[in-house]
Amino acid sequence: MKLVVDSGSTKTDWGFFSNLSDLRIYKTQGINPCHQSADEINGIISGELMSQIAGIDSGSVTQLFYYGAGCATEAICAQMAGMLKEFFPAAAITVDSDMLGAARALCGRSEGVACVLGTGSNSCLYNGKEIIDQVPSLGYILGDEGSSAALGRRFISDCLKRQLPKPVSREFMERYSLTKDIIIENVYRKPLPNRYIAGFAPFIYDKRAVPEVHKLIIQCFSEFFTRNVISYHKPWMPVHFVGSLANSFADELKETAEQLGMTIGKIEASPMNGLVDYHATDNA
């Protein structure tokens, strides 16, 4: 049995399969070794995953392909592999970045520009097997343009700085029972502020037809294209996207790309099916 894992900062999908017809997907909260300790990650796997897969013999997993947020260095990948080995002792384990997972899911074994838009954002130039160029994401403080966190950060700021229509700001604060002090507390004093900020994306989606909100969305996506995708100097190459945000805001992504003279390729909510297709073949 094979196990493919797609892990972001907000959620993790665990896909167990022997062939394409018997895929079983289980979900846990997100895992990011840059922001969580080994004990926290072990707690997620043992407390959330293992209880769900009680009917699956974890020792029957012979290959495990883990694609995760924060898995950007050899040291972190080795650390994650060691933690996974405790739960799947018989598996040959490969740990790579979520960006490589997105590229393989979107492009398969063909070249392309692949992008992730979810809680965070990322992009790469892919040659059909490996990433050959990548503008660094830099996380939610220095980067993550176009992500849920970036949209949420901009929306909250515009709301508090009176840049949005009063009815929109009032509804936002009331729906989530917010005050300026509550927002400051969650952003600057509590853990995982990126998740907190990104959590307001559904409200932004609901208000996307409001001209000021629509403009905000297009500006955020324009920043993603200009600060990331354009740097690959492949204007003729379709740009593919994966992620919950990309899927929800597909129309706005296409509008932004058209304004910049780019072409959108695939837009998928999750890379799981593409990754299963990729690793189902014997030569994966």
Short mmCIF file of C-alpha atoms in Angstrom, two decimals:
data_model
loop_
_atom_site.label_atom_id
_atom_site.label_comp_id
_atom_site.label_asym_id
_atom_site.label_seq_id
_atom_site.Cartn_x
_atom_site.Cartn_y
_atom_site.Cartn_z
CA MET A 1 0.00 0.00 0.00
CA LYS A 2 1.13 3.55 -0.77
CA LEU A 3 0.46 6.69 1.22
CA VAL A 4 0.54 10.16 -0.32
CA VAL A 5 0.38 13.10 2.08
CA ASP A 6 -0.42 16.69 1.14
CA SER A 7 0.19 18.93 4.14
CA GLY A 8 -0.42 22.65 4.33
CA SER A 9 -0.42 25.04 7.25
CA THR A 10 -4.18 24.67 7.75
CA LYS A 11 -5.01 21.05 6.86
CA THR A 12 -3.37 17.77 5.90
CA ASP A 13 -4.77 15.11 3.54
CA TRP A 14 -3.55 11.51 3.95
CA GLY A 15 -4.31 9.36 0.89
CA PHE A 16 -3.94 5.57 1.26
CA PHE A 17 -4.18 3.45 -1.90
CA SER A 18 -3.06 0.27 -3.61
CA ASN A 19 -4.50 1.26 -6.97
CA LEU A 20 -6.44 4.19 -8.38
CA SER A 21 -9.83 2.68 -7.52
CA ASP A 22 -9.32 2.24 -3.77
CA LEU A 23 -8.10 5.66 -2.63
CA ARG A 24 -9.05 6.49 0.97
CA ILE A 25 -8.42 10.04 2.18
CA TYR A 26 -8.27 11.08 5.83
CA LYS A 27 -7.90 14.62 7.13
CA THR A 28 -6.09 16.18 10.05
CA GLN A 29 -5.11 19.71 10.96
CA GLY A 30 -2.18 21.26 9.14
CA ILE A 31 1.45 20.41 9.81
CA ASN A 32 4.32 22.83 9.37
CA PRO A 33 7.65 21.95 11.03
CA CYS A 34 8.73 25.58 10.76
CA HIS A 35 5.97 26.64 13.15
CA GLN A 36 5.28 23.48 15.19
CA SER A 37 7.46 21.38 17.47
CA ALA A 38 8.12 17.69 17.03
CA ASP A 39 5.84 16.98 20.00
CA GLU A 40 3.01 18.96 18.40
CA ILE A 41 3.41 17.13 15.09
CA ASN A 42 3.57 13.75 16.79
CA GLY A 43 0.41 14.69 18.67
CA ILE A 44 -1.43 15.46 15.44
CA ILE A 45 -0.43 12.18 13.82
CA SER A 46 -1.11 10.02 16.87
CA GLY A 47 -4.19 11.86 18.09
CA GLU A 48 -5.93 12.71 14.83
CA LEU A 49 -4.72 10.34 12.11
CA MET A 50 -4.08 7.02 13.81
CA SER A 51 -7.52 6.97 15.44
CA GLN A 52 -9.15 7.45 12.04
CA ILE A 53 -7.22 4.65 10.33
CA ALA A 54 -7.77 2.02 13.01
CA GLY A 55 -8.88 -0.40 10.28
CA ILE A 56 -5.66 0.07 8.29
CA ASP A 57 -2.47 -1.75 9.23
CA SER A 58 0.11 1.04 9.25
CA GLY A 59 2.79 -1.63 8.76
CA SER A 60 1.29 -2.41 5.34
CA VAL A 61 2.35 0.97 3.97
CA THR A 62 5.44 0.25 1.87
CA GLN A 63 5.88 3.68 0.22
CA LEU A 64 5.13 7.06 1.76
CA PHE A 65 5.37 10.29 -0.22
CA TYR A 66 5.03 13.33 2.02
CA TYR A 67 4.70 16.81 0.50
CA GLY A 68 4.57 19.45 3.19
CA ALA A 69 4.55 23.15 3.94
CA GLY A 70 7.80 24.15 5.61
CA CYS A 71 9.75 21.20 4.17
CA ALA A 72 12.28 23.38 2.41
CA THR A 73 15.63 22.09 3.71
CA GLU A 74 17.28 18.69 3.90
CA ALA A 75 17.40 18.92 7.69
CA ILE A 76 13.67 19.58 8.04
CA CYS A 77 12.82 16.85 5.51
CA ALA A 78 14.96 14.38 7.45
CA GLN A 79 13.26 15.39 10.69
CA MET A 80 9.81 14.83 9.19
CA ALA A 81 10.86 11.49 7.73
CA GLY A 82 12.04 10.38 11.16
CA MET A 83 8.73 11.29 12.78
CA LEU A 84 6.74 9.53 10.07
CA LYS A 85 8.91 6.41 10.42
CA GLU A 86 7.68 5.99 13.98
CA PHE A 87 4.14 5.50 12.70
CA PHE A 88 4.87 3.73 9.39
CA PRO A 89 7.94 1.59 10.17
CA ALA A 90 7.87 -0.55 7.00
CA ALA A 91 7.60 2.36 4.56
CA ALA A 92 10.26 3.81 2.30
CA ILE A 93 9.68 7.49 3.08
CA THR A 94 10.29 10.46 0.81
CA VAL A 95 9.70 13.98 2.14
CA ASP A 96 9.56 16.94 -0.24
CA SER A 97 8.12 20.41 -0.30
CA ASP A 98 4.45 21.08 -0.89
CA MET A 99 5.58 23.06 -3.93
CA LEU A 100 7.06 19.98 -5.61
CA GLY A 101 3.84 18.14 -4.78
CA ALA A 102 1.80 20.85 -6.44
CA ALA A 103 4.01 20.81 -9.54
CA ARG A 104 3.77 17.03 -9.92
CA ALA A 105 0.01 17.11 -9.34
CA LEU A 106 -0.60 19.90 -11.85
CA CYS A 107 1.98 19.15 -14.53
CA GLY A 108 2.58 15.41 -14.16
CA ARG A 109 5.70 14.70 -16.21
CA SER A 110 5.43 17.81 -18.42
CA GLU A 111 7.12 21.16 -17.87
CA GLY A 112 5.14 24.08 -16.55
CA VAL A 113 4.74 26.91 -14.06
CA ALA A 114 2.97 25.66 -10.94
CA CYS A 115 1.57 27.80 -8.15
CA VAL A 116 0.01 27.24 -4.74
CA LEU A 117 -2.59 29.64 -3.38
CA GLY A 118 -3.99 28.65 -0.02
CA THR A 119 -3.18 29.86 3.48
CA GLY A 120 0.23 30.74 2.00
CA SER A 121 1.46 31.08 -1.57
CA ASN A 122 4.32 29.71 -3.61
CA SER A 123 5.37 29.09 -7.21
CA CYS A 124 7.99 27.30 -9.27
CA LEU A 125 9.25 26.43 -12.73
CA TYR A 126 9.08 22.65 -13.20
CA ASN A 127 10.78 20.50 -15.84
CA GLY A 128 8.52 17.45 -15.63
CA LYS A 129 10.38 15.82 -12.74
CA GLU A 130 11.93 18.42 -10.46
CA ILE A 131 11.77 22.13 -9.68
CA ILE A 132 14.40 23.97 -11.71
CA ASP A 133 13.70 27.53 -10.57
CA GLN A 134 11.79 29.00 -7.66
CA VAL A 135 11.18 32.49 -6.37
CA PRO A 136 11.19 32.10 -2.57
CA SER A 137 7.84 32.32 -0.82
CA LEU A 138 9.29 34.00 2.32
CA GLY A 139 6.22 33.29 4.44
CA TYR A 140 3.35 35.47 5.58
CA ILE A 141 5.50 38.34 6.89
CA LEU A 142 7.87 38.85 3.94
CA GLY A 143 5.94 37.15 1.15
CA ASP A 144 2.90 34.91 0.54
CA GLU A 145 1.49 37.40 -1.94
CA GLY A 146 -2.00 36.49 -3.16
CA SER A 147 -2.60 33.97 -0.36
CA SER A 148 -5.50 33.78 2.09
CA ALA A 149 -3.18 35.31 4.67
CA ALA A 150 -2.29 38.18 2.32
CA LEU A 151 -5.93 38.82 1.43
CA GLY A 152 -6.94 38.65 5.09
CA ARG A 153 -4.13 40.95 6.19
CA ARG A 154 -5.02 43.54 3.54
CA PHE A 155 -8.76 43.27 4.23
CA ILE A 156 -8.35 43.69 8.01
CA SER A 157 -6.04 46.64 7.50
CA ASP A 158 -8.40 48.31 5.02
CA CYS A 159 -11.30 47.70 7.39
CA LEU A 160 -9.60 49.27 10.41
CA LYS A 161 -8.12 52.11 8.37
CA ARG A 162 -11.57 53.00 6.95
CA GLN A 163 -10.77 52.11 3.35
CA LEU A 164 -13.86 49.92 2.89
CA PRO A 165 -17.54 50.87 2.76
CA LYS A 166 -18.92 51.25 6.28
CA PRO A 167 -21.62 48.58 5.86
CA VAL A 168 -18.99 46.01 4.82
CA SER A 169 -16.70 46.85 7.72
CA ARG A 170 -19.59 46.83 10.19
CA GLU A 171 -20.86 43.45 8.98
CA PHE A 172 -17.34 41.99 9.14
CA MET A 173 -16.74 43.11 12.72
CA GLU A 174 -20.17 41.94 13.84
CA ARG A 175 -20.06 38.56 12.09
CA TYR A 176 -16.84 37.58 13.83
CA SER A 177 -17.49 39.53 17.08
CA LEU A 178 -14.34 41.56 16.53
CA THR A 179 -12.84 44.70 17.95
CA LYS A 180 -9.53 46.31 17.08
CA ASP A 181 -8.08 45.02 20.37
CA ILE A 182 -9.21 41.45 19.67
CA ILE A 183 -7.60 41.56 16.23
CA ILE A 184 -4.33 42.95 17.63
CA GLU A 185 -4.30 40.27 20.32
CA ASN A 186 -4.73 37.43 17.81
CA VAL A 187 -2.28 38.82 15.25
CA TYR A 188 0.55 39.92 17.52
CA ARG A 189 0.28 37.86 20.71
CA LYS A 190 -1.20 34.47 19.88
CA PRO A 191 0.37 31.56 17.95
CA LEU A 192 -0.22 30.88 14.24
CA PRO A 193 -1.45 34.36 13.26
CA ASN A 194 -1.29 33.37 9.59
CA ARG A 195 -4.10 30.86 10.14
CA TYR A 196 -6.12 33.45 12.02
CA ILE A 197 -5.78 36.07 9.28
CA ALA A 198 -6.38 33.53 6.51
CA GLY A 199 -9.60 32.45 8.23
CA PHE A 200 -11.37 35.58 6.99
CA ALA A 201 -11.08 34.57 3.31
CA PRO A 202 -14.68 33.22 3.21
CA PHE A 203 -16.00 36.68 4.14
CA ILE A 204 -13.85 38.28 1.44
CA TYR A 205 -15.25 35.73 -1.02
CA ASP A 206 -18.81 36.63 -0.01
CA LYS A 207 -18.08 40.33 -0.62
CA ARG A 208 -15.99 39.92 -3.77
CA ALA A 209 -18.58 41.79 -5.89
CA VAL A 210 -18.21 44.96 -3.79
CA PRO A 211 -16.01 47.23 -5.97
CA GLU A 212 -13.54 48.07 -3.20
CA VAL A 213 -13.17 44.39 -2.25
CA HIS A 214 -12.86 43.31 -5.88
CA LYS A 215 -10.10 45.87 -6.37
CA LEU A 216 -8.33 44.57 -3.26
CA ILE A 217 -8.45 40.98 -4.57
CA ILE A 218 -7.11 41.93 -8.01
CA GLN A 219 -4.31 43.97 -6.45
CA CYS A 220 -3.29 41.05 -4.23
CA PHE A 221 -3.27 38.62 -7.16
CA SER A 222 -1.37 41.13 -9.31
CA GLU A 223 1.32 41.25 -6.62
CA PHE A 224 1.56 37.46 -6.73
CA PHE A 225 2.05 37.42 -10.52
CA THR A 226 4.47 40.35 -10.67
CA ARG A 227 6.59 39.36 -7.67
CA ASN A 228 6.69 35.64 -8.47
CA VAL A 229 5.50 34.28 -11.82
CA ILE A 230 6.90 36.99 -14.10
CA SER A 231 10.40 36.26 -12.77
CA TYR A 232 10.45 32.91 -14.60
CA HIS A 233 10.46 34.73 -17.95
CA LYS A 234 8.11 32.20 -19.57
CA PRO A 235 5.20 34.41 -20.70
CA TRP A 236 4.04 31.84 -23.27
CA MET A 237 3.71 29.07 -20.69
CA PRO A 238 0.30 28.48 -19.02
CA VAL A 239 0.30 29.07 -15.27
CA HIS A 240 -1.32 26.30 -13.20
CA PHE A 241 -2.78 26.72 -9.71
CA VAL A 242 -3.70 24.48 -6.82
CA GLY A 243 -5.23 25.40 -3.49
CA SER A 244 -8.51 26.24 -1.85
CA LEU A 245 -8.11 29.96 -2.46
CA ALA A 246 -7.18 29.53 -6.12
CA ASN A 247 -10.21 27.34 -6.67
CA SER A 248 -12.59 29.77 -4.94
CA PHE A 249 -11.25 32.87 -6.69
CA ALA A 250 -10.70 31.29 -10.12
CA ASP A 251 -12.56 34.07 -11.95
CA GLU A 252 -10.49 36.78 -10.28
CA LEU A 253 -7.27 34.89 -11.03
CA LYS A 254 -8.20 34.65 -14.70
CA GLU A 255 -9.12 38.34 -14.79
CA THR A 256 -5.76 39.29 -13.26
CA ALA A 257 -3.81 37.04 -15.61
CA GLU A 258 -5.61 38.49 -18.63
CA GLN A 259 -4.73 42.02 -17.50
CA LEU A 260 -1.07 40.99 -17.31
CA GLY A 261 -1.06 39.11 -20.63
CA MET A 262 -0.74 35.64 -19.07
CA THR A 263 -2.69 32.42 -19.58
CA ILE A 264 -4.16 30.28 -16.81
CA GLY A 265 -3.92 26.51 -17.18
CA LYS A 266 -5.35 24.11 -14.58
CA ILE A 267 -6.92 25.30 -11.34
CA GLU A 268 -7.44 22.54 -8.77
CA ALA A 269 -8.68 22.74 -5.18
CA SER A 270 -6.39 19.92 -4.02
CA PRO A 271 -3.29 18.20 -5.41
CA MET A 272 -4.28 14.82 -4.00
CA ASN A 273 -5.80 13.21 -7.11
CA GLY A 274 -2.95 14.45 -9.28
CA LEU A 275 -0.37 13.12 -6.83
CA VAL A 276 -2.07 9.74 -6.66
CA ASP A 277 -2.03 9.57 -10.47
CA TYR A 278 1.67 10.51 -10.44
CA HIS A 279 2.70 7.92 -7.85
CA ALA A 280 0.39 5.13 -9.01
CA THR A 281 2.74 4.31 -11.87
CA ASP A 282 5.59 1.87 -11.27
CA ASN A 283 8.28 4.37 -12.27
CA ALA A 284 7.11 7.13 -9.88
#
